[in-house]
JSON list of C-alpha atoms in Angstrom, two decimals:
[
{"chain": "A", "resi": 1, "resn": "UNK", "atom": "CA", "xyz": [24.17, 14.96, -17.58]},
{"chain": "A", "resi": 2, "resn": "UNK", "atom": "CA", "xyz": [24.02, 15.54, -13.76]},
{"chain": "A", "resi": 3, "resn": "UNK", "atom": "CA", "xyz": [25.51, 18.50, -13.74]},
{"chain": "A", "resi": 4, "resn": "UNK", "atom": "CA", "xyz": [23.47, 19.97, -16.82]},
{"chain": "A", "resi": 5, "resn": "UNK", "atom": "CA", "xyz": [19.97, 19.03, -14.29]},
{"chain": "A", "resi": 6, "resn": "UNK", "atom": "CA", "xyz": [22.22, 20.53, -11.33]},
{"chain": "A", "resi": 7, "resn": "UNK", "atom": "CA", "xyz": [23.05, 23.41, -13.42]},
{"chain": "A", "resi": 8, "resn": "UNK", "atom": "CA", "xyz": [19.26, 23.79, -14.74]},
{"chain": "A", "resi": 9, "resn": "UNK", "atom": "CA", "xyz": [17.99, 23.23, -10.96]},
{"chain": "A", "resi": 10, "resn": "UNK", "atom": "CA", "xyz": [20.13, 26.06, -9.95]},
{"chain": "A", "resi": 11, "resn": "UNK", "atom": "CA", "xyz": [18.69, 28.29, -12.47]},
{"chain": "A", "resi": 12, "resn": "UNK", "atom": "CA", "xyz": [15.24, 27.98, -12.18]},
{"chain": "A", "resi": 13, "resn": "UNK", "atom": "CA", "xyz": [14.33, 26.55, -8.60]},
{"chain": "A", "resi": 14, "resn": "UNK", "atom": "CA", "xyz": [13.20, 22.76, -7.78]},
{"chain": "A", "resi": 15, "resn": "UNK", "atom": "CA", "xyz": [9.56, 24.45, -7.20]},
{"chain": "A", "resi": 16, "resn": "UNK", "atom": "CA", "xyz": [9.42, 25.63, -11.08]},
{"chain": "A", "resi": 17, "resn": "UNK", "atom": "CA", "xyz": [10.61, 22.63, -12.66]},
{"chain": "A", "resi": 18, "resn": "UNK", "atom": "CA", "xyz": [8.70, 20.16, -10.39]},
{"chain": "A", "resi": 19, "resn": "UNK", "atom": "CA", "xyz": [5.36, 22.48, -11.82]},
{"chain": "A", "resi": 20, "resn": "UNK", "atom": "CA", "xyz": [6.15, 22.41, -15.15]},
{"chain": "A", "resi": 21, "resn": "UNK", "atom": "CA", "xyz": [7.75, 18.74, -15.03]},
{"chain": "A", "resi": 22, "resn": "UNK", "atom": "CA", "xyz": [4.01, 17.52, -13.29]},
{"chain": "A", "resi": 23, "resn": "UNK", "atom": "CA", "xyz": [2.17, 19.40, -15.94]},
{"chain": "A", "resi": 24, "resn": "UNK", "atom": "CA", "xyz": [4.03, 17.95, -19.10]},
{"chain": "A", "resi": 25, "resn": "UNK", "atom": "CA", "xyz": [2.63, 14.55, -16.92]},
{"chain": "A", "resi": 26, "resn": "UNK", "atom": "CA", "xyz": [-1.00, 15.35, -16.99]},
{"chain": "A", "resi": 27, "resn": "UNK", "atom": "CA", "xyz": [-1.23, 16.88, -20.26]},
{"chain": "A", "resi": 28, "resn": "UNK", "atom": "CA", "xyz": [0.77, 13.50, -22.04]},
{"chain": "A", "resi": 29, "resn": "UNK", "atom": "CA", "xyz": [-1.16, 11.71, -19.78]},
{"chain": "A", "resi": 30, "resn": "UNK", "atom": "CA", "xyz": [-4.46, 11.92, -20.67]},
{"chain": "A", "resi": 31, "resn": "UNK", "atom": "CA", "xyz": [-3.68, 12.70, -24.49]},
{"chain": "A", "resi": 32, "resn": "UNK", "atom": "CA", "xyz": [-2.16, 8.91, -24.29]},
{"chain": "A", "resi": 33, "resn": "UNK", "atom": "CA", "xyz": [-5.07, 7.43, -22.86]},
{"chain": "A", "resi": 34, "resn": "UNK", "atom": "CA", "xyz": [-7.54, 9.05, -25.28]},
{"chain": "A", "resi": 35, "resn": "UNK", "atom": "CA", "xyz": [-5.05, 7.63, -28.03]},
{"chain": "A", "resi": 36, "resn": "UNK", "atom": "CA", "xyz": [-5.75, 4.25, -26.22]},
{"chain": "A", "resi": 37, "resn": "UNK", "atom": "CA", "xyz": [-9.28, 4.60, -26.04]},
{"chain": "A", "resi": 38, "resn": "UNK", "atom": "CA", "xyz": [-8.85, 5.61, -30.12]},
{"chain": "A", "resi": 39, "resn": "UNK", "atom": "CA", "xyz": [-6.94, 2.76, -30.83]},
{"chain": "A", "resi": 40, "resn": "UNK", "atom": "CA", "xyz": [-8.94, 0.18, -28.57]},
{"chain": "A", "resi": 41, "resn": "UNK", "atom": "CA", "xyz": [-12.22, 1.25, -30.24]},
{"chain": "A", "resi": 42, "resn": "UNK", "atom": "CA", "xyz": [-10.38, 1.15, -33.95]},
{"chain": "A", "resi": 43, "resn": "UNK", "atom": "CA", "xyz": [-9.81, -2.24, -32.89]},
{"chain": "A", "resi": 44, "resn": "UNK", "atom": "CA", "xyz": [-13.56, -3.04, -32.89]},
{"chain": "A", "resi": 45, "resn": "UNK", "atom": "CA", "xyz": [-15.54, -4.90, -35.85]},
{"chain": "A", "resi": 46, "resn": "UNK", "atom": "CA", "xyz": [-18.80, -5.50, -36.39]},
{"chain": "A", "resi": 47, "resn": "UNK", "atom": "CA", "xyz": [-19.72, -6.23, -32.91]},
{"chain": "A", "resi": 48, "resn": "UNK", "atom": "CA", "xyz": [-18.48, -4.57, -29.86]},
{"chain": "A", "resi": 49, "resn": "UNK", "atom": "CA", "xyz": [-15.82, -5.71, -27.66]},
{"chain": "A", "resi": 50, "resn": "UNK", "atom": "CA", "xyz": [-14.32, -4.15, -24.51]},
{"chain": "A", "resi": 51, "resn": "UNK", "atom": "CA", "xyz": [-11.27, -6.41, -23.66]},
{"chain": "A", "resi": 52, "resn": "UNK", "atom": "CA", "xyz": [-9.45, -4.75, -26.16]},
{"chain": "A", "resi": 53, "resn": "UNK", "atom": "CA", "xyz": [-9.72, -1.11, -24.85]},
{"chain": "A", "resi": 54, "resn": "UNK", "atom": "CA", "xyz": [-9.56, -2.50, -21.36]},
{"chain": "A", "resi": 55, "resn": "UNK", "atom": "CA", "xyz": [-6.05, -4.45, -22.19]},
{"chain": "A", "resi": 56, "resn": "UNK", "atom": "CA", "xyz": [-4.89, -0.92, -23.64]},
{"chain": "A", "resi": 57, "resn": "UNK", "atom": "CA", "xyz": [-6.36, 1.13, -21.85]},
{"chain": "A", "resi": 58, "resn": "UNK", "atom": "CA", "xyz": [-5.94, -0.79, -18.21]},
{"chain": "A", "resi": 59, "resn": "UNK", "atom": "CA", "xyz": [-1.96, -0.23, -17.38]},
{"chain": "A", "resi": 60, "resn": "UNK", "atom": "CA", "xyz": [-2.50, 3.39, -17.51]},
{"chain": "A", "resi": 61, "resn": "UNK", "atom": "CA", "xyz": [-5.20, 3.23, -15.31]},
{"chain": "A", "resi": 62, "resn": "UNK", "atom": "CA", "xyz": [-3.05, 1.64, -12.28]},
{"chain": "A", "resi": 63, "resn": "UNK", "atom": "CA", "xyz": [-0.87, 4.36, -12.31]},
{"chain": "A", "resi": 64, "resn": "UNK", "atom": "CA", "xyz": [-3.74, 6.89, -11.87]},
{"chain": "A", "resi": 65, "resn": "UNK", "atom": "CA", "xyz": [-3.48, 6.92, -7.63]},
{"chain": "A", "resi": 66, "resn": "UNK", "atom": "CA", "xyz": [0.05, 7.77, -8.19]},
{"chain": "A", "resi": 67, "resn": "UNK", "atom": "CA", "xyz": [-0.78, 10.57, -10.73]},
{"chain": "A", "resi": 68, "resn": "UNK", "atom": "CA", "xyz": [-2.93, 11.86, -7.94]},
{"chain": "A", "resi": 69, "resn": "UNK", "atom": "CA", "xyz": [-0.90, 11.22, -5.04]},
{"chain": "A", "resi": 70, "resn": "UNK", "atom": "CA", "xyz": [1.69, 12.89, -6.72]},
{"chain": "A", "resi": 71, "resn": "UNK", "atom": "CA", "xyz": [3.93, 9.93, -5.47]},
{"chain": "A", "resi": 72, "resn": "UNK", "atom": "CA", "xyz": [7.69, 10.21, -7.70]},
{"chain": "A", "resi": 73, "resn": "UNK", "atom": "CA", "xyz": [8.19, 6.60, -7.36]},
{"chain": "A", "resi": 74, "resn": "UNK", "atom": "CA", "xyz": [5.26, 5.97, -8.95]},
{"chain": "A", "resi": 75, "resn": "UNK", "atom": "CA", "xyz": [5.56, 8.45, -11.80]},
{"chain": "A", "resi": 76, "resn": "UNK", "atom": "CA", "xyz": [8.78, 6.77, -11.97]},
{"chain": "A", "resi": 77, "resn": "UNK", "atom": "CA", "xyz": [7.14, 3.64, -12.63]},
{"chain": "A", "resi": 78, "resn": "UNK", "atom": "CA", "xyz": [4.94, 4.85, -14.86]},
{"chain": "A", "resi": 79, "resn": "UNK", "atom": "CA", "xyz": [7.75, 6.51, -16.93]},
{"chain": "A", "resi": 80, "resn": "UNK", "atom": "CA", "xyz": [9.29, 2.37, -17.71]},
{"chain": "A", "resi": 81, "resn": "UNK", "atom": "CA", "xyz": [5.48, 1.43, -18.62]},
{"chain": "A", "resi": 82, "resn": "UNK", "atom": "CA", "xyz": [5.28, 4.54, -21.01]},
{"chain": "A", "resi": 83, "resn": "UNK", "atom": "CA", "xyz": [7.99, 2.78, -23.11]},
{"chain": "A", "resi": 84, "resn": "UNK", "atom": "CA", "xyz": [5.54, -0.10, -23.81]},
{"chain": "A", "resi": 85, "resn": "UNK", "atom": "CA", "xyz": [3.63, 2.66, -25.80]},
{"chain": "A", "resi": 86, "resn": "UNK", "atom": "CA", "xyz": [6.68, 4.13, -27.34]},
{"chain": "A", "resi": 87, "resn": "UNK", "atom": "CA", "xyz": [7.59, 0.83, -28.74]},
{"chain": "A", "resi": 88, "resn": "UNK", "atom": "CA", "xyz": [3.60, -0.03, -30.25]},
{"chain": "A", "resi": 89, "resn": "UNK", "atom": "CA", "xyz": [3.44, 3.82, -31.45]},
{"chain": "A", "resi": 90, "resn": "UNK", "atom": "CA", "xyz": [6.59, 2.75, -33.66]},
{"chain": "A", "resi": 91, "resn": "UNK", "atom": "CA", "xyz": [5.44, -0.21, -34.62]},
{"chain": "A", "resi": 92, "resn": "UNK", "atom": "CA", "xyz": [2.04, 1.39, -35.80]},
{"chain": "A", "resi": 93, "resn": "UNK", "atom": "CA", "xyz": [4.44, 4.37, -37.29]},
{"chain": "A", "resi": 94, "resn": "UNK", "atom": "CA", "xyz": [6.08, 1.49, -40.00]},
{"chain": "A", "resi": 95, "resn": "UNK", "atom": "CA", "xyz": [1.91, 0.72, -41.30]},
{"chain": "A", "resi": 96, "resn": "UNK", "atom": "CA", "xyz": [1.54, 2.94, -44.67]},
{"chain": "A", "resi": 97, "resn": "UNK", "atom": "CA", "xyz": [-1.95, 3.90, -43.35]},
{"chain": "A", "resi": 98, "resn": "UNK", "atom": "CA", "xyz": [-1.06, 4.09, -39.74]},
{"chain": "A", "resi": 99, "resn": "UNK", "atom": "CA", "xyz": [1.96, 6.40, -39.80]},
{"chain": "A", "resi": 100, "resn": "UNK", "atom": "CA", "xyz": [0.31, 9.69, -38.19]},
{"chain": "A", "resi": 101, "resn": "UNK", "atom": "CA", "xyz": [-1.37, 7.79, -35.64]},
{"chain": "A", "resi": 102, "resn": "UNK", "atom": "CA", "xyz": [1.58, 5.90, -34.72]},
{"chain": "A", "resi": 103, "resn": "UNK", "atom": "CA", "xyz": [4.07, 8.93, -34.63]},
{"chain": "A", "resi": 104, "resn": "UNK", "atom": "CA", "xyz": [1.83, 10.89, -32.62]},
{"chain": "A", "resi": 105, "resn": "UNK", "atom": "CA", "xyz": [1.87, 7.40, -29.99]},
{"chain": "A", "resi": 106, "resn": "UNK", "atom": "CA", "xyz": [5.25, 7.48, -29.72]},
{"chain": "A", "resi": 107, "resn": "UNK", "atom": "CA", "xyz": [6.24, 11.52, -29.46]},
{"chain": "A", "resi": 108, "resn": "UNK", "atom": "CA", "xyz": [2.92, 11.67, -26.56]},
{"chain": "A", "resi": 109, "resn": "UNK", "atom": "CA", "xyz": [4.46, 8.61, -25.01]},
{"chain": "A", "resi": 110, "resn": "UNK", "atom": "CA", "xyz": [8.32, 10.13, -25.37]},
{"chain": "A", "resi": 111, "resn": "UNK", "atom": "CA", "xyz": [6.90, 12.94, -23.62]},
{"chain": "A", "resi": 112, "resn": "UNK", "atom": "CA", "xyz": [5.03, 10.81, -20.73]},
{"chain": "A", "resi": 113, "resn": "UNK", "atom": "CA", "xyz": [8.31, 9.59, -20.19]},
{"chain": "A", "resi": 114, "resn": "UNK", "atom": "CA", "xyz": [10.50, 12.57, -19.93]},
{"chain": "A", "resi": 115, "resn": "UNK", "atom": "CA", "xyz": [7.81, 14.35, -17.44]},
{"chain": "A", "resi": 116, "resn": "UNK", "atom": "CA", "xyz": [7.49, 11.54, -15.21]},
{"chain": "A", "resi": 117, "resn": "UNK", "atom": "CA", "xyz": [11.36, 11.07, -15.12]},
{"chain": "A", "resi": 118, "resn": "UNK", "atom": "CA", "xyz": [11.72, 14.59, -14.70]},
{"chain": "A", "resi": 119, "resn": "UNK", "atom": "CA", "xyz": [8.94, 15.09, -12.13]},
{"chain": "A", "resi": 120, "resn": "UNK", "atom": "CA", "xyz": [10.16, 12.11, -10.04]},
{"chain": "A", "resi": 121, "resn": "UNK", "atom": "CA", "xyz": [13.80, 13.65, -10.15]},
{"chain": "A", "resi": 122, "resn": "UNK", "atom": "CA", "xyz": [12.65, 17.54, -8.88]},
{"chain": "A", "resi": 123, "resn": "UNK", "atom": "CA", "xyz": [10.04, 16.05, -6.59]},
{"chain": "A", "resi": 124, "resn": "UNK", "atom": "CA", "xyz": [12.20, 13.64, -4.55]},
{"chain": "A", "resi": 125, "resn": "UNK", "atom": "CA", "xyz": [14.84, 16.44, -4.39]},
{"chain": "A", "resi": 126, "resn": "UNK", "atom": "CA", "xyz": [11.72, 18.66, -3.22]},
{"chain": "A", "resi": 127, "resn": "UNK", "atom": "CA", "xyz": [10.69, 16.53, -0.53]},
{"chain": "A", "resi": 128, "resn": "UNK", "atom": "CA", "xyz": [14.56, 15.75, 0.27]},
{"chain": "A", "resi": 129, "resn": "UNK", "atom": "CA", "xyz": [15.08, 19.75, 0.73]},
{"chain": "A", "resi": 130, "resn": "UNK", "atom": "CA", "xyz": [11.97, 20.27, 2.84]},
{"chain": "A", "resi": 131, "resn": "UNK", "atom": "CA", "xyz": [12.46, 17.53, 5.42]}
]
């Protein structure tokens, strides 16, 4: 496996793959926490309640500085807390009328994970090769 990312780094640059690695972030990113805010207000009966969303909703939100800051050991972070969401997606996946909605959890939150693992990877290389 490390030579396959050493091999792939070598091709297309650290520069390249640390842009497309942050992108893959931001664009899971917020498409998980609008699934949140789907499921949190699904969640709702008759009368409204925000703990729910905010319990969903709320671990995302922490990492937000390090989204921003563009920090890799927070994305890293943030990577192990997108499992959380992996595992409820395929939970939700195994509900007859929850299957769509639970798939799409888990690929968005398989894909959270692989961009923060991949932008924490190029990025600490990145700052590694500029010091």
């Amino acid at each position: 496996m490390r030579q396959w990312l050493e091999s792939v780094e070598a091709q297309y640059g650290l520069d390249y793959l640390t842009q497309r690695s942050r992108q893959l972030v931001l664009i899971s990113y917020v498409a998980l926490m609008l699934l949140t805010l789907y499921r949190g207000f699904l969640l709702q009966g008759d009368s409204f309640n925000w703990r729910p969303i905010v319990a969903f909703v709320l671990p995302l939100v922490l990492f937000l500085p390090s989204i921003i800051g563009r920090r890799p050991r927070g994305h890293a972070w943030l990577a192990f807390v997108s499992l959380l969401y992996f595992t409820q997606g395929v939970m939700v996946a195994t509900l007859p009328s929850q299957a769509l909605r639970g798939v799409t959890e888990a690929l968005v939150s398989l894909a959270l994970f692989t961009g923060c693992m991949g932008y924490a990877r190029f990025r600490s290389r990145q700052l590694q090769r500029d010091q």
